[in-house]
Structures are given as structure tokens and as C-alpha cells.
CSV table of C-alpha atoms in Angstrom, one decimal:
chain,number,residue,atom,x,y,z
A,278,UNK,CA,67.9,128.1,108.4
A,279,UNK,CA,69.8,127.4,105.2
A,280,UNK,CA,73.1,129.0,105.1
A,281,UNK,CA,73.0,132.0,102.7
A,282,UNK,CA,75.7,134.4,101.6
A,283,UNK,CA,74.7,138.0,100.5
A,284,UNK,CA,77.0,139.4,97.8
A,285,UNK,CA,77.1,143.1,96.6
A,286,UNK,CA,77.6,144.0,93.1
A,287,UNK,CA,78.9,147.4,92.4
A,288,UNK,CA,79.8,149.5,89.2
A,289,UNK,CA,78.0,151.5,86.4
A,290,UNK,CA,77.6,148.1,84.3
A,291,UNK,CA,75.9,146.1,87.0
A,292,UNK,CA,72.4,146.1,85.7
A,293,UNK,CA,73.3,145.5,82.0
A,294,UNK,CA,75.8,142.7,82.9
A,295,UNK,CA,73.1,140.9,85.1
A,296,UNK,CA,70.5,141.5,82.2
A,297,UNK,CA,72.7,139.5,79.9
A,298,UNK,CA,73.3,136.5,81.9
A,299,UNK,CA,70.5,135.8,84.3
A,300,UNK,CA,66.9,134.2,83.7
A,301,UNK,CA,64.7,137.1,84.8
A,302,UNK,CA,64.3,140.7,83.9
A,303,UNK,CA,66.7,143.0,86.0
A,304,UNK,CA,64.4,146.1,85.3
A,305,UNK,CA,62.1,144.5,87.9
A,306,UNK,CA,64.5,145.4,90.6
A,307,UNK,CA,62.7,148.8,91.0
A,308,UNK,CA,59.6,146.8,92.0
A,309,UNK,CA,61.3,144.6,94.8
A,310,UNK,CA,63.0,141.3,94.9
A,311,UNK,CA,63.7,139.3,91.8
A,312,UNK,CA,64.2,135.6,91.8
A,313,UNK,CA,66.5,134.5,89.1
A,314,UNK,CA,69.0,131.6,88.2
A,315,UNK,CA,72.2,131.3,86.2
A,316,UNK,CA,72.3,128.5,83.8
A,317,UNK,CA,74.9,126.7,81.9
A,318,UNK,CA,74.8,127.3,77.9
A,319,UNK,CA,73.2,123.9,77.8
A,320,UNK,CA,70.3,125.4,79.9
A,321,UNK,CA,71.0,123.5,82.9
A,322,UNK,CA,70.8,125.0,86.5
A,323,UNK,CA,73.9,126.4,88.0
A,324,UNK,CA,72.6,128.7,90.7
A,325,UNK,CA,69.3,130.3,91.8
A,326,UNK,CA,69.3,133.5,93.9
A,327,UNK,CA,67.6,136.6,95.0
A,328,UNK,CA,68.4,140.2,93.6
A,329,UNK,CA,67.6,143.3,95.3
A,330,UNK,CA,68.3,146.9,94.7
A,331,UNK,CA,70.3,148.6,97.5
A,332,UNK,CA,71.0,152.2,96.6
A,333,UNK,CA,73.3,152.1,93.4
A,334,UNK,CA,74.2,148.6,94.0
A,335,UNK,CA,72.6,145.2,93.7
A,336,UNK,CA,72.5,142.6,96.4
A,337,UNK,CA,72.6,138.8,95.5
A,338,UNK,CA,71.3,136.4,98.1
A,339,UNK,CA,72.6,132.9,97.3
A,340,UNK,CA,73.0,129.6,98.9
A,341,UNK,CA,76.4,129.6,100.8
A,342,UNK,CA,77.4,126.4,99.3
A,343,UNK,CA,77.1,128.0,95.8
A,344,UNK,CA,78.6,131.3,96.5
A,345,UNK,CA,82.2,130.7,95.5
A,346,UNK,CA,81.3,129.0,92.4
A,347,UNK,CA,79.0,131.7,91.3
A,348,UNK,CA,81.5,134.5,92.0
A,349,UNK,CA,83.8,132.7,89.8
A,350,UNK,CA,81.5,132.3,87.1
A,351,UNK,CA,80.3,135.9,87.3
A,352,UNK,CA,83.7,137.0,87.1
A,353,UNK,CA,84.4,134.9,84.0
A,354,UNK,CA,81.2,136.6,82.4
A,355,UNK,CA,82.0,140.1,83.3
A,356,UNK,CA,85.2,140.5,81.0
A,357,UNK,CA,85.8,144.2,80.9
A,358,UNK,CA,82.3,145.4,82.4
A,359,UNK,CA,82.5,147.9,85.1
A,360,UNK,CA,81.3,145.4,87.9
A,361,UNK,CA,82.8,144.5,91.1
A,362,UNK,CA,81.6,141.6,93.4
A,363,UNK,CA,82.4,141.5,97.0
A,364,UNK,CA,80.7,140.1,100.4
A,365,UNK,CA,78.0,142.6,101.6
A,366,UNK,CA,78.6,141.6,105.2
A,367,UNK,CA,74.8,141.5,105.5
A,368,UNK,CA,72.7,138.7,106.9
A,369,UNK,CA,69.3,137.4,105.9
A,370,UNK,CA,66.1,137.6,108.1
A,371,UNK,CA,62.9,136.1,107.0
A,372,UNK,CA,59.5,135.2,108.1
A,373,UNK,CA,55.7,134.9,107.5
A,374,UNK,CA,54.4,137.2,110.1
A,375,UNK,CA,53.9,141.0,110.0
A,376,UNK,CA,56.5,142.6,107.3
A,377,UNK,CA,59.0,144.7,109.2
A,378,UNK,CA,60.6,147.8,107.8
A,379,UNK,CA,62.9,147.4,105.0
A,380,UNK,CA,61.8,143.7,104.4
A,381,UNK,CA,60.4,142.7,100.8
A,382,UNK,CA,58.0,140.1,99.8
A,383,UNK,CA,59.6,136.7,98.6
A,384,UNK,CA,58.5,136.9,94.9
A,385,UNK,CA,58.1,133.0,94.6
A,386,UNK,CA,54.8,132.8,96.4
A,387,UNK,CA,52.9,135.0,99.0
A,388,UNK,CA,52.9,132.2,101.5
A,389,UNK,CA,56.9,132.4,101.8
A,390,UNK,CA,56.6,135.7,103.6
A,391,UNK,CA,59.3,138.4,103.4
A,392,UNK,CA,62.9,138.5,103.2
A,393,UNK,CA,65.3,141.3,104.7
A,394,UNK,CA,69.0,142.1,104.8
A,395,UNK,CA,70.6,143.6,107.6
A,396,UNK,CA,73.8,143.5,109.8
A,397,UNK,CA,71.8,141.8,112.5
A,398,UNK,CA,72.4,138.1,113.1
A,399,UNK,CA,70.4,135.7,110.6
A,400,UNK,CA,67.0,135.0,111.8
A,401,UNK,CA,63.7,133.6,111.2
A,402,UNK,CA,60.4,133.1,113.0
A,403,UNK,CA,59.7,129.4,113.3
A,404,UNK,CA,57.9,129.0,110.1
A,405,UNK,CA,57.7,125.3,108.7
A,406,UNK,CA,59.3,126.2,105.5
A,407,UNK,CA,59.2,122.6,104.3
A,408,UNK,CA,55.5,122.5,104.8
A,409,UNK,CA,55.1,125.6,102.5
A,410,UNK,CA,57.4,124.3,100.0
A,411,UNK,CA,55.8,121.0,99.7
A,412,UNK,CA,52.3,122.4,99.7
A,413,UNK,CA,53.0,124.6,96.7
A,414,UNK,CA,55.8,122.3,95.2
A,415,UNK,CA,58.6,125.1,95.5
A,416,UNK,CA,62.1,123.7,94.9
A,417,UNK,CA,65.0,124.3,97.3
A,418,UNK,CA,68.7,125.0,96.3
A,419,UNK,CA,70.7,121.6,96.8
A,420,UNK,CA,67.7,119.4,97.3
A,421,UNK,CA,65.2,119.6,94.3
A,422,UNK,CA,67.6,122.0,92.4
A,423,UNK,CA,70.7,120.3,91.3
A,424,UNK,CA,73.2,120.4,88.3
A,425,UNK,CA,70.8,118.1,86.4
A,426,UNK,CA,68.0,120.4,86.8
A,427,UNK,CA,66.1,122.4,83.9
A,428,UNK,CA,64.4,125.2,85.3
A,429,UNK,CA,61.1,124.7,83.4
A,430,UNK,CA,60.8,121.3,84.8
A,431,UNK,CA,61.7,122.8,88.2
A,432,UNK,CA,58.7,125.1,88.0
A,433,UNK,CA,60.5,128.5,87.6
A,434,UNK,CA,57.7,130.1,85.5
A,435,UNK,CA,55.2,129.7,88.2
A,436,UNK,CA,57.8,131.1,90.7
A,437,UNK,CA,58.3,134.3,88.9
A,438,UNK,CA,61.9,133.0,88.1
A,439,UNK,CA,62.1,133.6,84.4
A,440,UNK,CA,61.0,136.2,81.8
A,441,UNK,CA,60.5,135.2,78.1
A,442,UNK,CA,60.4,138.7,76.9
A,443,UNK,CA,63.5,140.0,78.2
A,444,UNK,CA,65.8,138.9,75.4
A,445,UNK,CA,68.9,136.6,75.5
A,446,UNK,CA,70.8,135.2,78.6
A,447,UNK,CA,73.0,132.2,79.1
A,448,UNK,CA,70.9,129.0,78.5
A,449,UNK,CA,68.0,131.1,76.8
A,450,UNK,CA,67.9,129.0,73.7
A,451,UNK,CA,67.3,125.9,75.3
A,452,UNK,CA,64.8,127.1,77.9
A,453,UNK,CA,63.0,128.9,75.1
A,454,UNK,CA,62.9,125.6,73.1
A,455,UNK,CA,61.6,123.7,75.9
A,456,UNK,CA,58.8,126.2,76.4
A,457,UNK,CA,57.7,126.6,72.9
A,458,UNK,CA,58.5,123.6,70.8
A,459,UNK,CA,58.1,120.6,73.2
A,460,UNK,CA,55.8,119.2,75.8
A,461,UNK,CA,57.5,118.7,79.2
A,462,UNK,CA,57.7,115.1,79.9
A,463,UNK,CA,59.3,115.5,83.4
A,464,UNK,CA,58.9,117.7,86.2
A,465,UNK,CA,58.4,118.4,89.8
A,466,UNK,CA,55.1,117.4,91.3
A,467,UNK,CA,53.4,117.2,94.6
A,468,UNK,CA,52.6,113.6,95.7
A,469,UNK,CA,50.9,111.7,98.6
A,470,UNK,CA,53.1,109.6,100.5
A,471,UNK,CA,52.0,106.8,102.7
A,472,UNK,CA,55.0,105.9,104.7
A,473,UNK,CA,58.6,107.7,104.4
A,474,UNK,CA,61.9,107.3,102.4
A,475,UNK,CA,65.3,109.3,102.4
A,476,UNK,CA,65.5,112.3,100.0
A,477,UNK,CA,66.8,110.9,96.6
A,478,UNK,CA,65.0,107.5,96.8
A,479,UNK,CA,64.2,106.2,93.4
A,480,UNK,CA,60.4,106.1,92.6
A,481,UNK,CA,59.1,103.1,90.7
A,482,UNK,CA,56.1,102.4,88.8
A,483,UNK,CA,55.3,98.9,87.5
A,484,UNK,CA,58.8,98.0,88.2
A,485,UNK,CA,60.1,100.9,86.0
A,486,UNK,CA,62.0,103.9,87.2
A,487,UNK,CA,59.4,106.8,87.4
A,488,UNK,CA,61.3,109.5,89.2
A,489,UNK,CA,62.9,110.7,92.5
A,490,UNK,CA,61.4,111.5,95.8
A,491,UNK,CA,62.6,114.7,97.5
A,492,UNK,CA,61.3,116.9,100.5
A,493,UNK,CA,58.5,115.3,102.6
A,494,UNK,CA,56.2,117.0,105.0
A,495,UNK,CA,53.3,114.9,106.9
A,496,UNK,CA,51.7,112.8,104.1
A,497,UNK,CA,52.8,115.0,101.1
A,498,UNK,CA,56.1,115.3,99.3
A,499,UNK,CA,57.9,116.9,96.3
A,500,UNK,CA,58.9,114.4,93.6
A,501,UNK,CA,60.6,114.7,90.3
A,502,UNK,CA,58.5,112.4,87.9
A,503,UNK,CA,58.4,111.1,84.5
A,504,UNK,CA,55.0,112.3,83.6
A,505,UNK,CA,54.1,109.3,81.3
A,506,UNK,CA,54.6,106.9,84.2
A,507,UNK,CA,53.4,109.0,87.1
A,508,UNK,CA,50.2,107.5,88.6
A,509,UNK,CA,48.5,105.9,91.8
A,510,UNK,CA,50.7,102.9,92.0
A,511,UNK,CA,54.1,104.2,92.5
A,512,UNK,CA,56.7,103.4,95.5
A,513,UNK,CA,59.8,104.9,96.9
A,514,UNK,CA,61.4,102.2,98.8
A,515,UNK,CA,58.8,100.9,101.2
A,516,UNK,CA,56.6,104.1,101.0
A,517,UNK,CA,53.6,104.2,98.7
A,518,UNK,CA,53.3,107.2,96.3
A,519,UNK,CA,50.3,108.8,94.7
A,520,UNK,CA,50.5,111.7,92.2
A,521,UNK,CA,48.3,114.7,93.6
A,522,UNK,CA,46.3,116.2,90.8
């Protein structure tokens, strides 16, 4: 299981603070887990995470490798707001079987099951998460999601990871412009793969760069593609790549 770190945000301004900086509508916390991201002012990815109402506080579930940087960025943005950020001393449990008491559905896709936060040791039920992610083209922190990522190209709209009606947040102008004024020319797509190649292998088509290969499961994979060059004659190293429509 990927290392996760659970943070606790407390203080009377927590909701309004988050609402002004993250990609999703914090008012949805009353309905369950909220999946969201923090972007640079230029609209590029900094971190993705889950938010959960926990009494009067908000829990934030983020990749352990991004946690320290995210805390630093949140503290920079909070200024004089009444918000404190600390480790929650809780762990993640997740699975796709019967949902235990206190667990909530993963908002990205029903097949991703449930997530729970308790003082018990981190646990999961043996689910093949890569197979699910590849089947539904769901990006993972640090693999498909990198500092070069734009969240629309990474499928965040389909993953319930942003809200276009909530108002301003950091990076909102760039994201809205990509949504309403341009056709996406790049993005994550599921591909068929004959062979294997390491994550990060360049994909070529007709001798030209067409994208990058990421997570693989069986004969399918997630790829980031230049859509004008995507087709049925691509290669990643020695592997043959074909776009799955």
C-alpha cells in the first residue's frame, strides 16, 4: 500500500480556507469523502488528497512523500486564518469488500471501494489496485500525477476531483480556460500493450514522440498521449502500443 499521511485541520476558518485554495467544493464534505487537488498559480499539479469531515475538524489524506511540502504550502496560504495543521495520528484502511462501520466510499470511482481512518495499523484487503486503475484510467500520485500534470489532462473531472461552479481557487483561471476555451490535445488514456516497458518509457509513433507509458496491468496500461499522434502503431521500447477507444 502506498504510504499515506493523515493530517488534521482545526480552527473556525478551516472550511473557508480550504474552499479558497482547493479544486473541489468543500461543502461536499457533509456528504462524504471529497477528492481534490492543490495547484500552482499556473494551474499545474502540486498534490492530490482526500478530505473528510471529522467532528468539527477536517482530515486530509495525502501521499506521505507530498505531506511536508503540502503542509508548508498550506501554512503559507493561511496567513491570519484560524487554521491549525497537525498529524492526526490515524492510519488508512481500504478495500473493495463489504464496507465497515465508519468507512466512506472512494469518490473517484465505485470500483475503488472504501477508505477508513482509525488508530489501527494501515491495512487493505489484497485488491489489485493497479488493475482497477488501469481499467478506468485513474492516475496515481507520483506515477501519472507529477509536477508537470494539468488536472484536466489527468481526468480529474471524471474522477469527481474538481468543481467548476464553486468559485475561485489557486490555479482556477488556467483550469477554466483549458475547459472552456481549448480542446485538450494531450491526456491520459488506456492503451493495449503487447510486451512490457518500464514506467516512464517514451511512446513513439512514426518515429515521433507521442507520449509516455505509465502503470501496466496485464495487456493494458495507462499512457499520457499527444492525442494527434495516438493510434495503432505506437511503440514504447520493444513493446507495441495501441490506443483503446
